[in-house]
Amino acid sequence: MQKRAISKEAEVKHLRDSLLDLEEKTSQLDISESRRKELWEGVSRFTSGALERIRRGEVAVYNDSSAEDGNNNSECRGIRSSPIQEEPSDLDRILDLYGAHVECSGLRAAHGGFMSYVPSNGVFPAALGDFLADTFCTYAGKTSESPGGVALNNMLLEWTADVFGYPKGFQGNLTSGGSAATIIAMATARDSRKGLRARDFHRVVVYVSELTHHCTKKALHTIGLGEAVVRDIQVDSRWKMDVRALEATVANDRQNGLIPFAVVATVGTTDVGSADPVDAIADVAERHGLWLHVDAAYGGFFALCEEARALFRGVERSDSIIVDPHKGLNLPYGSGVVLVRDGRKLHLSNTAHKQGSYLTNPLHPGSDDTELSPCDLSFELSTHFRGPRMWFPLKLFGVQTFRLMLKEKLRLAAYFYRIIKDMAGFEVLQAPELSVVAFRYTDVPRGMDVNDFNKRLLEEVVRDGRVYISSTTLKETFYLRICVLGFRTHVENIELCLEVLQKSLLKLKDGLEP
């Protein structure tokens, strides 16, 4: 027995010694203050230098380095030239790799010449908000774990709801973007429809316009409504959903034994920046018992501007709305908001299951939290603490700064429109409602297809490198488009874009001459 006791004692000592050895070897993860300062200063120097080069216009908006970064190039394999290894790398080597193969490769979204898709330049203080959240590894998914973090998130949701005139009783969530926000909204609509069962899903009808963002159809597939009927309601001459066509289609579907379910109105379509008549669509939704969802992912924060407020009439009547702070507030990508007017529906949609017993807080075993937990208002449990990246810039700059920034973007789009519509050979789709302008060149060489010419013109503009614009196709007609939204985009960038268009046009025409 004594020998056995000694053996156990030796075993415990050996185990403890091995733990002390491991502690010593892994202590570098809990880095010292001096090392933290060294890393911080190194990364700060790197980012400051890169941002200054962008601010001064010394670098291209887009660098087509795909040939250098691909797997097929044996001499230079880009970021893969330094694979993940057992041994550590030094900071300079890490930053060199990032600078050479990530920051300067492809699209520089932080550039003032980025006027493509729906841009964001990423306000720097948002990164400091993320730094706070990440440094302390705050988990704000449950109120009992971080009451202050949940309160911060909820205060941001309350502010956003107030922007759109949502009444008390709403609930919402900070999401990774518009796609995740749409999934949450559509799942809540599905779960809120009394008597709706899976066997009925093939008869469910969702009404969208020709310009509704594709994330709606993707969300329907994700939540099990992939068999639902999706009606593309025609748009009018201003590219807004035709309300009379919507009314007639809903009535016809009901007569034919289908289940009219939801309608999606957009304030700020990606293609042309148009705003659907939400108030009139809300009337149709109320008459037919449809869930009204508003996609304001791009256009939403223009509601802060007095000159755009009329476009949001009726939004306060919607059942759900999404908006992306990484668009209108220029936060880093991965910032979305979903709001549901009747918050109980959002809560019930995400708590219809039995939670694991492992989620119980020993000091708060019951449901006595003063605020609902975000994990009970979303499909996410483990999630980044997204609040500080939005809270920090709003507190630091104040709302007025963002309002003026958005006002500038509205006027920059108007400025571009007024000039290009008078430029010889150019045709503009319509005057901008928000900050998107779609246009094309029509005075093409004889025998050449207009669509093909404009595609080649776009290639020339992007190849120039000083600005980056994109395109859309509407009723089989190819258009170039700019979307002005980045905070670094100012009048000189618009004038440069016009200059690059003219230069690219001349270059393209010269190259086509026999």
Tab-separated table of C-alpha atoms in Angstrom, residues 48 50 184 317 445:
chain	number	residue	atom	x	y	z
A	48	SER	CA	-0.362	54.558	-41.233
A	50	ALA	CA	-0.472	52.422	-46.302
A	184	ILE	CA	-33.214	36.394	-39.538
A	317	ARG	CA	-45.066	50.419	-40.890
A	445	PRO	CA	-18.265	52.978	-83.989
